[in-house]
Tab-separated table of C-alpha atoms in Angstrom:
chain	number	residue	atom	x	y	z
F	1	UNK	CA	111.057	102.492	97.656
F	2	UNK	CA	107.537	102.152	96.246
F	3	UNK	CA	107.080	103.933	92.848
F	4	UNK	CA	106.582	107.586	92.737
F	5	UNK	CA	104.808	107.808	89.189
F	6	UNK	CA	102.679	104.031	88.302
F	7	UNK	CA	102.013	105.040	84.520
F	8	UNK	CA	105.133	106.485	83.050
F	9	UNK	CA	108.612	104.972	82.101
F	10	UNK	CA	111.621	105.393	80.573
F	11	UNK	CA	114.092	103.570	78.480
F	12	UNK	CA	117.241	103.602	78.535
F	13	UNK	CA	119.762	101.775	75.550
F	14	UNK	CA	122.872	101.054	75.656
F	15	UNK	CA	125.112	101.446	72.355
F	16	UNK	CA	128.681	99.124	73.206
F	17	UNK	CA	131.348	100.738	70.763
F	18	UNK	CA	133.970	103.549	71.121
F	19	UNK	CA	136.601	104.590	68.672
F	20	UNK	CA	139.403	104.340	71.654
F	21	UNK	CA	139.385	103.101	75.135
F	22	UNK	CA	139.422	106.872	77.538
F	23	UNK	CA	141.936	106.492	80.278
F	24	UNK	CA	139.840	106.676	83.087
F	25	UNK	CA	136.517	104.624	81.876
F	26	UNK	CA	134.962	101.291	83.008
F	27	UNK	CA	132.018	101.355	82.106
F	28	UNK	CA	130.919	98.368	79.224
F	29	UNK	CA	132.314	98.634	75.527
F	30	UNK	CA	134.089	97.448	73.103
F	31	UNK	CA	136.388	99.204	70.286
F	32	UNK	CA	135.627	95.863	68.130
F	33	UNK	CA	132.956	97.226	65.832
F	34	UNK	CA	132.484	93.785	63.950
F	35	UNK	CA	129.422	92.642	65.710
F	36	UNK	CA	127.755	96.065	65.440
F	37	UNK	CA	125.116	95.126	63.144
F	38	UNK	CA	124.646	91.706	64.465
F	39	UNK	CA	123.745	93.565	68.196
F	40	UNK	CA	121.497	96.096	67.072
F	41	UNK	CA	119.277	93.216	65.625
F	42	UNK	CA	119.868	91.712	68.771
F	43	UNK	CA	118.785	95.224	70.679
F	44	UNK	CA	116.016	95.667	68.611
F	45	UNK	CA	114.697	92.306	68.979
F	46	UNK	CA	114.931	92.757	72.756
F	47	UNK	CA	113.055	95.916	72.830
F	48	UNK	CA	110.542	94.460	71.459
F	49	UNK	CA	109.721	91.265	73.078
F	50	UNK	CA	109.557	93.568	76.468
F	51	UNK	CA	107.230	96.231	75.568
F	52	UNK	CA	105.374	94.016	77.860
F	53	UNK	CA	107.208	95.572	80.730
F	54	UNK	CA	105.691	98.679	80.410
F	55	UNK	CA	102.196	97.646	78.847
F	56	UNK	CA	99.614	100.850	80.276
F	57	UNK	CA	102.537	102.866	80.543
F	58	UNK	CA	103.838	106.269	78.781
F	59	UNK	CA	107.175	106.502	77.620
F	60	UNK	CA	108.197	110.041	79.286
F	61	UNK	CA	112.406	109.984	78.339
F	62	UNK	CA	114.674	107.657	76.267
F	63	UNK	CA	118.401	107.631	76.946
F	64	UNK	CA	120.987	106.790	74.425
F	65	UNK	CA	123.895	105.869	76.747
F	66	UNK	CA	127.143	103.889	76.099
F	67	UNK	CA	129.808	103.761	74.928
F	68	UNK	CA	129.424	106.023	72.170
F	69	UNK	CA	125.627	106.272	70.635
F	70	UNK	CA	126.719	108.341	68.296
F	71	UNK	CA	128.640	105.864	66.428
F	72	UNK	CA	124.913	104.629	65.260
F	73	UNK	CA	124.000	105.288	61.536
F	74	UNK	CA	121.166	106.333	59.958
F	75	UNK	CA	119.490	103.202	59.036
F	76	UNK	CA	120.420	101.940	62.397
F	77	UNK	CA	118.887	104.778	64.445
F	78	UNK	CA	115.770	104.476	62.566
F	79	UNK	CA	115.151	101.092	63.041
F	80	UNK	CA	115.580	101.450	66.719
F	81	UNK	CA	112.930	104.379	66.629
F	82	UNK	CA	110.688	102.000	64.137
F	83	UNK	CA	110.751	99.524	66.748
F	84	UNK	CA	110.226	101.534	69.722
F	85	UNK	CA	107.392	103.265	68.202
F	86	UNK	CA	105.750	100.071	67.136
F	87	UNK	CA	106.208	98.679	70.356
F	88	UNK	CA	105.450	101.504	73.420
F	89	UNK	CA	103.102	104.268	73.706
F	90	UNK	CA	105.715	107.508	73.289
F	91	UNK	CA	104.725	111.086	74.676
F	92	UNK	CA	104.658	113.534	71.872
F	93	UNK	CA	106.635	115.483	74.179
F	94	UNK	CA	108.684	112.609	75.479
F	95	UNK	CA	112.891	113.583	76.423
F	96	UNK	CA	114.891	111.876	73.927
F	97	UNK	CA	118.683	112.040	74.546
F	98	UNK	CA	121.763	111.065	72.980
F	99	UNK	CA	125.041	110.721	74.202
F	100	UNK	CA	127.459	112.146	71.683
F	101	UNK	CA	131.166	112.338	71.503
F	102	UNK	CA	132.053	115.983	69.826
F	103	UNK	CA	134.120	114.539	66.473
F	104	UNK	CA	130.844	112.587	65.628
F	105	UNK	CA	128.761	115.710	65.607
F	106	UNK	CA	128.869	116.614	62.137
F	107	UNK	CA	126.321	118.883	60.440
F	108	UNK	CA	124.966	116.265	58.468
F	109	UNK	CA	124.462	114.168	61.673
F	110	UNK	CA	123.071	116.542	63.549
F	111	UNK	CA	120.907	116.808	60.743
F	112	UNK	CA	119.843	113.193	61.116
F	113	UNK	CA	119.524	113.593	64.496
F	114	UNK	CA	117.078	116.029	64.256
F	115	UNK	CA	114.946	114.012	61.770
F	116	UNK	CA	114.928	110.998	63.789
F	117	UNK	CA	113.827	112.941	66.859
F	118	UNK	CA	116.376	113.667	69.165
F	119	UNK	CA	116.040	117.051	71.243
F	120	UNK	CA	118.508	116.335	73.281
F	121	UNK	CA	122.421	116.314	73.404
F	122	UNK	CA	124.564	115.041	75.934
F	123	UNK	CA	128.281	116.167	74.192
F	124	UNK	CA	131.124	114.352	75.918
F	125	UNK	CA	133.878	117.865	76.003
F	126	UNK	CA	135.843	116.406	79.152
F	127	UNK	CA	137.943	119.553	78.655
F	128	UNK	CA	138.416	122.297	76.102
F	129	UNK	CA	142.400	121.945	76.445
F	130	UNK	CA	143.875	119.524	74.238
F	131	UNK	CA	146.867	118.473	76.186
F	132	UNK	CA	143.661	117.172	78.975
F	133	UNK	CA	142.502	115.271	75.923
F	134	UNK	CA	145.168	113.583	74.786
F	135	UNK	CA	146.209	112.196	78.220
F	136	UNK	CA	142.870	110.926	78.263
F	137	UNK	CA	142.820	109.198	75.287
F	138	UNK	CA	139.693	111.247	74.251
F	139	UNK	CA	138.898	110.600	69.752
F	140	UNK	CA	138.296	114.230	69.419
F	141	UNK	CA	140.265	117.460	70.073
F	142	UNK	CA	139.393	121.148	71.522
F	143	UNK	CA	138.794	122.653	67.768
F	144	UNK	CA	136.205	119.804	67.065
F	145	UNK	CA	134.366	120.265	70.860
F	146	UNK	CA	133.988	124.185	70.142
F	147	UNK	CA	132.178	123.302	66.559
F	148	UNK	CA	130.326	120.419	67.677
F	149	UNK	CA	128.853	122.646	70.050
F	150	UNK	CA	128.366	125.627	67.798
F	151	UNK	CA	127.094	123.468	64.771
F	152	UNK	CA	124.278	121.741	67.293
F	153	UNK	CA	123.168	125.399	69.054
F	154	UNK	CA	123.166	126.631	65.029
F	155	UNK	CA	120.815	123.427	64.633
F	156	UNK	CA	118.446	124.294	67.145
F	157	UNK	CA	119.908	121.696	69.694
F	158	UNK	CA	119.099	124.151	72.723
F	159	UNK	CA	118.877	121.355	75.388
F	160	UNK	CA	122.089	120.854	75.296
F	161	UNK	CA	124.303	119.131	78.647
F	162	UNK	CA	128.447	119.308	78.406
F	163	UNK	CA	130.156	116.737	80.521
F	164	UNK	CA	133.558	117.755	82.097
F	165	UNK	CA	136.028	116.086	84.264
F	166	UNK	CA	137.975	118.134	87.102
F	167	UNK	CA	141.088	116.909	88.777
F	168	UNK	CA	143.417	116.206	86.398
F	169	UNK	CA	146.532	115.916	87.485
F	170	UNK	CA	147.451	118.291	84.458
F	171	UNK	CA	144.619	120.552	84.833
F	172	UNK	CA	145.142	123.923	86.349
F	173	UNK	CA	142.869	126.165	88.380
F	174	UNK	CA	143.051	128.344	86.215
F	175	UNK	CA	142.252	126.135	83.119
F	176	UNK	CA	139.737	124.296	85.262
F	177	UNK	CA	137.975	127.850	85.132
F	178	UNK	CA	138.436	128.441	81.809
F	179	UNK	CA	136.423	125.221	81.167
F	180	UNK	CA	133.469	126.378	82.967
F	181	UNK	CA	133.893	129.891	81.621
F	182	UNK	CA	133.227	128.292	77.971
F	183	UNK	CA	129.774	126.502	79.432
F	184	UNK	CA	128.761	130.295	80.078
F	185	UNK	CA	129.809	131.688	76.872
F	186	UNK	CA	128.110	129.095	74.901
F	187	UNK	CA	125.042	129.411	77.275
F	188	UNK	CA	124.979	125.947	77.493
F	189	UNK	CA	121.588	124.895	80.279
F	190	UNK	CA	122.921	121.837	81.682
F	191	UNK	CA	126.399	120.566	83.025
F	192	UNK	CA	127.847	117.512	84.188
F	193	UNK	CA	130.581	117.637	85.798
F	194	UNK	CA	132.548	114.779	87.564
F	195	UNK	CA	135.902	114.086	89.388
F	196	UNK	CA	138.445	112.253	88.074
F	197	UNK	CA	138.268	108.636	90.326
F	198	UNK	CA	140.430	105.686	89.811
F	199	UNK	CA	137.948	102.860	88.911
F	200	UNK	CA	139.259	99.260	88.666
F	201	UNK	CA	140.517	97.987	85.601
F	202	UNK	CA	141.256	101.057	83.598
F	203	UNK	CA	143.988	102.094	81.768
F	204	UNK	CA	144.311	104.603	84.246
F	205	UNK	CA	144.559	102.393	86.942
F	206	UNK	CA	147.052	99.919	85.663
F	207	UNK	CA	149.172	102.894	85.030
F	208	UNK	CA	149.265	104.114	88.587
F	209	UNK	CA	149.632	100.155	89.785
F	210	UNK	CA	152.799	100.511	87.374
F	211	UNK	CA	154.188	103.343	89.103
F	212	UNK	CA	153.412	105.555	85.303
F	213	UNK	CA	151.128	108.199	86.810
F	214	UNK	CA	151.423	109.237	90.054
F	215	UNK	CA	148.265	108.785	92.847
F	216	UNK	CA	146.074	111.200	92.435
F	217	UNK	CA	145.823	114.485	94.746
F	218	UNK	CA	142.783	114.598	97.156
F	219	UNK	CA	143.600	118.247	97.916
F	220	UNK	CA	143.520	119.153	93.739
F	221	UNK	CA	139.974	117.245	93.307
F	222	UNK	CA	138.520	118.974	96.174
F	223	UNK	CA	139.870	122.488	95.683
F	224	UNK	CA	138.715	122.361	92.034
F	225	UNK	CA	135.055	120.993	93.316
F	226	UNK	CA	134.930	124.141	95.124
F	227	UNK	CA	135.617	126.423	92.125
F	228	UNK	CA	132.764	124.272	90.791
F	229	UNK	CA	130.269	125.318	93.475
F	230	UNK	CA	131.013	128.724	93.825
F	231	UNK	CA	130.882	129.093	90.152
F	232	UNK	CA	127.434	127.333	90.173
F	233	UNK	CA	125.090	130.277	92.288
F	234	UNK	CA	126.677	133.501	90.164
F	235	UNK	CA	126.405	131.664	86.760
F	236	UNK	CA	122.326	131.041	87.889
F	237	UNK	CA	122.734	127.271	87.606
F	238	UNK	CA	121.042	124.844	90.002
F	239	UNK	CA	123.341	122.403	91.819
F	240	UNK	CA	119.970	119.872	91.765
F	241	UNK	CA	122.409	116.555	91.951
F	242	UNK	CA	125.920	116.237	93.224
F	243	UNK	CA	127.862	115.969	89.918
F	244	UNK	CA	124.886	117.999	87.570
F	245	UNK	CA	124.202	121.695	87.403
F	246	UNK	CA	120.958	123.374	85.128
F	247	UNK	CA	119.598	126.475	84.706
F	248	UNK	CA	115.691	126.703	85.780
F	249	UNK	CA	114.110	124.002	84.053
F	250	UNK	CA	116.022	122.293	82.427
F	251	UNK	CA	116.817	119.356	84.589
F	252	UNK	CA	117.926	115.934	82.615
F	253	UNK	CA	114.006	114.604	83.246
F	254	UNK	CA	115.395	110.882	82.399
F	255	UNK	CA	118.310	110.911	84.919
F	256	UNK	CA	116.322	112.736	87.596
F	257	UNK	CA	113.536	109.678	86.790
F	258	UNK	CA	116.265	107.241	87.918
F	259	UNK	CA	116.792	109.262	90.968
F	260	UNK	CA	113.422	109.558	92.354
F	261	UNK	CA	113.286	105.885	92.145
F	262	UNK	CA	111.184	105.489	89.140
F	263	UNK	CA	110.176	102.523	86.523
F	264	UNK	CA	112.835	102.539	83.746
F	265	UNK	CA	113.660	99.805	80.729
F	266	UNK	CA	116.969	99.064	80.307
F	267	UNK	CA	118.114	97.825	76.836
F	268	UNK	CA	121.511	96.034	75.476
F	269	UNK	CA	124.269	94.880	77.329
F	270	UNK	CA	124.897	95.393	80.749
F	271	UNK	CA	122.180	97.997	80.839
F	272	UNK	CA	119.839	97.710	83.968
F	273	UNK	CA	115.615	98.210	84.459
F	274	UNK	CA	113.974	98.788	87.478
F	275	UNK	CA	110.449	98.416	88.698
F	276	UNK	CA	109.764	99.403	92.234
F	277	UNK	CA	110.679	95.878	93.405
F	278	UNK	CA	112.956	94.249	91.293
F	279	UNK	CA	116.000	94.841	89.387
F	280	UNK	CA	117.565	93.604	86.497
F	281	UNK	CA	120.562	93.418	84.858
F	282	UNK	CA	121.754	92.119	81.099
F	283	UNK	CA	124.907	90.373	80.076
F	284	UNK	CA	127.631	92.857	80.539
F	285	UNK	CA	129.229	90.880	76.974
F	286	UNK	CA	128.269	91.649	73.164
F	287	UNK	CA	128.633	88.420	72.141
F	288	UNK	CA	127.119	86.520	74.529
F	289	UNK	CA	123.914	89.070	74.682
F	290	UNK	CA	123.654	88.297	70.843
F	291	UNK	CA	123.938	84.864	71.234
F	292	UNK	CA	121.066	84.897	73.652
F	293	UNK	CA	119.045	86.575	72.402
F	294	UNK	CA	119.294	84.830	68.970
F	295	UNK	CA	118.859	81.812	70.681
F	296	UNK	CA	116.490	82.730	72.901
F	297	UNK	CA	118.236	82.240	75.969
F	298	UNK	CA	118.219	84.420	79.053
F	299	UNK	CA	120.668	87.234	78.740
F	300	UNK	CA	120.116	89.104	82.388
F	301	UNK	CA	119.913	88.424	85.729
F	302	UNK	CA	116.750	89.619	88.266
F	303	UNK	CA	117.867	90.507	91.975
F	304	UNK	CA	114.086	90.977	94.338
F	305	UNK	CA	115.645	94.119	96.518
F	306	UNK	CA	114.820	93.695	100.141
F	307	UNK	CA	113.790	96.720	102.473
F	308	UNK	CA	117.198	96.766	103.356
F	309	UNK	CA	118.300	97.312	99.931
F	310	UNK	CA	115.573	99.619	99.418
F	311	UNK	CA	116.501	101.538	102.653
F	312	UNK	CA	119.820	101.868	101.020
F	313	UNK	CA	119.416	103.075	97.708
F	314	UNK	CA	117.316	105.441	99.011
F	315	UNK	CA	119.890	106.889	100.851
F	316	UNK	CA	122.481	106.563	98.527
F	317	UNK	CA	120.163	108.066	95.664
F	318	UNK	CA	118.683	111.123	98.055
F	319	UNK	CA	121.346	112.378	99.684
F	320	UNK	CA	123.125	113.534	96.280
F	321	UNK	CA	119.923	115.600	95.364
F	322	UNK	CA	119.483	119.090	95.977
F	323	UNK	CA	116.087	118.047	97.855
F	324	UNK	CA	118.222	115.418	99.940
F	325	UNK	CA	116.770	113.048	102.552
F	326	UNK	CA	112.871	113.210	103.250
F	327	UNK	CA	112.752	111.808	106.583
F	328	UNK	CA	109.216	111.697	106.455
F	329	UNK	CA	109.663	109.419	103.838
F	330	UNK	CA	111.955	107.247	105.699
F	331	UNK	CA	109.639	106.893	108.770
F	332	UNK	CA	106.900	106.221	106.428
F	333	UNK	CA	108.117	103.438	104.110
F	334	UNK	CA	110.879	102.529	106.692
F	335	UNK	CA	110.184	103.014	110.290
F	336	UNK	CA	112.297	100.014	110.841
F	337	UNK	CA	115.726	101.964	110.378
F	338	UNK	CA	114.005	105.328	111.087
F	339	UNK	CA	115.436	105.594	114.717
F	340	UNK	CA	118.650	104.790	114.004
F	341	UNK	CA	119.182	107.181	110.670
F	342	UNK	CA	118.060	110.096	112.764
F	343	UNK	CA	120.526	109.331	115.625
F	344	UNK	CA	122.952	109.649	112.155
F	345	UNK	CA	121.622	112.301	110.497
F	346	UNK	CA	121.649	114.460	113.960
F	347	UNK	CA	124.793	113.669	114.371
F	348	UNK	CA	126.099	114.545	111.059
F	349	UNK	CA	123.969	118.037	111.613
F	350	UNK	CA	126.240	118.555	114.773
F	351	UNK	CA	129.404	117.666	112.303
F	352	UNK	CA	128.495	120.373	109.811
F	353	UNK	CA	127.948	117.703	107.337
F	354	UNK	CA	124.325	118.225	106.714
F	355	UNK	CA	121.621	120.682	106.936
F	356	UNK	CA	118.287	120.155	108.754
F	357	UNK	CA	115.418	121.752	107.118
F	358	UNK	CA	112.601	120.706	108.727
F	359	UNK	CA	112.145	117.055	107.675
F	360	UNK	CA	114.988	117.164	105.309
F	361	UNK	CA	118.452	116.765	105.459
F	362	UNK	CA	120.763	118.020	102.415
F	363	UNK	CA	124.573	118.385	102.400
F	364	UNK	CA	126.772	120.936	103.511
F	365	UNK	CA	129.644	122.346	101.740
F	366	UNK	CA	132.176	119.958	103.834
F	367	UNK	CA	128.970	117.371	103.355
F	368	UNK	CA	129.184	117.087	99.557
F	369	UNK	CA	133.311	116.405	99.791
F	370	UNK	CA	132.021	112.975	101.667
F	371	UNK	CA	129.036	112.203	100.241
F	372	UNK	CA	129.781	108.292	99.333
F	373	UNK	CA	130.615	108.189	103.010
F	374	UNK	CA	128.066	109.668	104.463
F	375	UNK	CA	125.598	107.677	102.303
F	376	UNK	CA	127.648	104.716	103.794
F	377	UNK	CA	127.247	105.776	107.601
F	378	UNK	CA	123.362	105.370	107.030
F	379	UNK	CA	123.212	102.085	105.578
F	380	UNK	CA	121.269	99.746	107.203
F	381	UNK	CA	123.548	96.673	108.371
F	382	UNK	CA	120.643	94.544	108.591
């Protein structure tokens, strides 16, 4: 999909290290924190030698994702800000967001936070019930998520997003809404909020392979996504992407770049960029993306997305928004697979699985229980 917005980027980096290793997580870290200070030189060095990559460009958002970010220091952070602001032409009123896990969330850090220029908090909760936490392997507890949060809104942190996980195998209904009672009471603006999924290679995987923890309940996941949704409306919060809520305007305006298929710099390992055309990928390893770039040797790999591939993430990206499927779009930029989608997407509207509104197609109810399989139904084959 061509690019929506030619002058603007954002940048996302990727901090490696966590205290513990969560139950259900695979995405790339490491709880070795010996070759911390070796990889930010690394990280720095790399976000540097591509400021080329978004020369004539505005930096609109910048991501701190991991991992845990807020396992970065003081010194550390500020080098990473010296470097980006040496290097790329930053928006005075740029989105800068940092991941943080709630026991890291000090005063004093907030503090620092604030100094270096973060005005936004992503706070990993998971759950406010510390039984959920510990079978998660979580580093923090319930007391430390309700003062992280009250020592950041005390701050002046008011964009402030809370991640939580429902389906739990533990997890009640009734604890499940006592979770997203606490998002009200804190008036916190944005949610994330995901379902518990069994993702290869994870602790919490191997323990269901060794007959520890039992499979997972389909029935639990979905009634508890349903408790999400009809909580959503009533609580004026904006169901804008399948697994994020906000109240009006206050949108995560980095992860809703990604969505509308928009330029993005990805930085440290196995952190991706995207152009329009062409995506890339770096060394999902810290010590071979040190030794790379120390060496200057190539650390990622490039992969020139065909229409097909372009057809496809458009689906797969679209269909999760609360705008859904432009079809206008598709006939536009893919009239190649536009007759067949709209034999598809007719005959999902006949299954109660989507909604036609004029040119676009969002998900039902039922639709939103199926999404990776609907997304999957309108692939292109070829």
């Amino acid at each position: 999909m061509r690019l929506r917005i030619m002058n603007e980027t954002g940048l996302y980096i990727h901090i490696p290290y966590c205290k513990r290793k969560c139950t259900y997580c695979n995405f790339h870290f490491s709880t070795q924190f010996s070759t911390k200070s070796h990889l930010i030189v690394a990280l720095i060095q790399e976000i540097q030698e591509r400021a080329i990559d978004a020369e004539g460009k505005d930096v609109k958002t910048i991501y701190f994702g991991g991992g845990t970010p807020s396992v970065l220091g003081e010194e550390e952070m500020a080098q990473i800000f010296e470097a980006i602001h040496n290097s790329y032409n930053l928006s005075d009123k740029a989105e800068i967001t940092l991941e943080a896990n709630p026991d890291d969330l000090t005063k004093d850090y907030l503090h620092i936070l604030k100094n270096q220029g973060i005005n936004r908090l992503s706070i990993g909760i998971q759950s406010f019930v510390d039984e959920h936490l510990v079978w998660m392997n979580r580093s923090h507890d319930a007391l430390q998520s309700h003062q992280a949060i009250q020592d950041a809104l005390s701050m002046g942190f008011t964009n402030l997003s809370c991640d939580l996980i429902y389906g739990l195998p533990m997890c009640t209904d009734d604890q499940w809404m006592d979770n997203l009672s606490l998002i009200n009471a804190y008036q916190i603006p944005h949610l994330s909020a995901y379902a518990l999924t069994v993702e290869d290679k994870t602790l919490l995987s191997q323990d269901i392979k060794k007959n520890k923890i039992a499979p997972l309940k389909d029935d639990h996941t979905i009634r508890q996504m349903d408790m999400l949704l009809d909580w959503v409306v009533p609580n004026q919060f904006e169901a804008y992407e399948i697994s994020n809520f906000a109240k009006a305007g206050m949108r995560s305006k980095h992860n809703s770049s990604y969505w509308t298929g928009n330029h993005y710099l990805g930085f440290g390992p196995s952190a991706h960029s995207y152009d329009g055309q062409r995506r890339q990928w770096n060394i999902s390893n810290n010590a071979l993306y040190i030794h790379a770039i120390q060496n200057k040797l190539p650390y990622s790999e490039f992969e020139n997305l065909s229409k097909k591939e372009k057809f496809n993430e458009y689906i797969m990206l679209q269909l999760r928004r609360i705008e859904g499927l432009n079809f206008t779009i598709i006939q536009e930029e893919f009239p190649e697979y536009a007759s067949k989608c709209l034999t598809t997407l007719n005959a999902m509207v006949e299954e109660e699985l989507l909604n036609n509104n004029g040119n676009r197609f969002t998900l039902t109810r039922s639709g939103k229980h199926l999404c990776d399989h609907l997304s999957m139904r309108l692939f292109a084959e070829e």
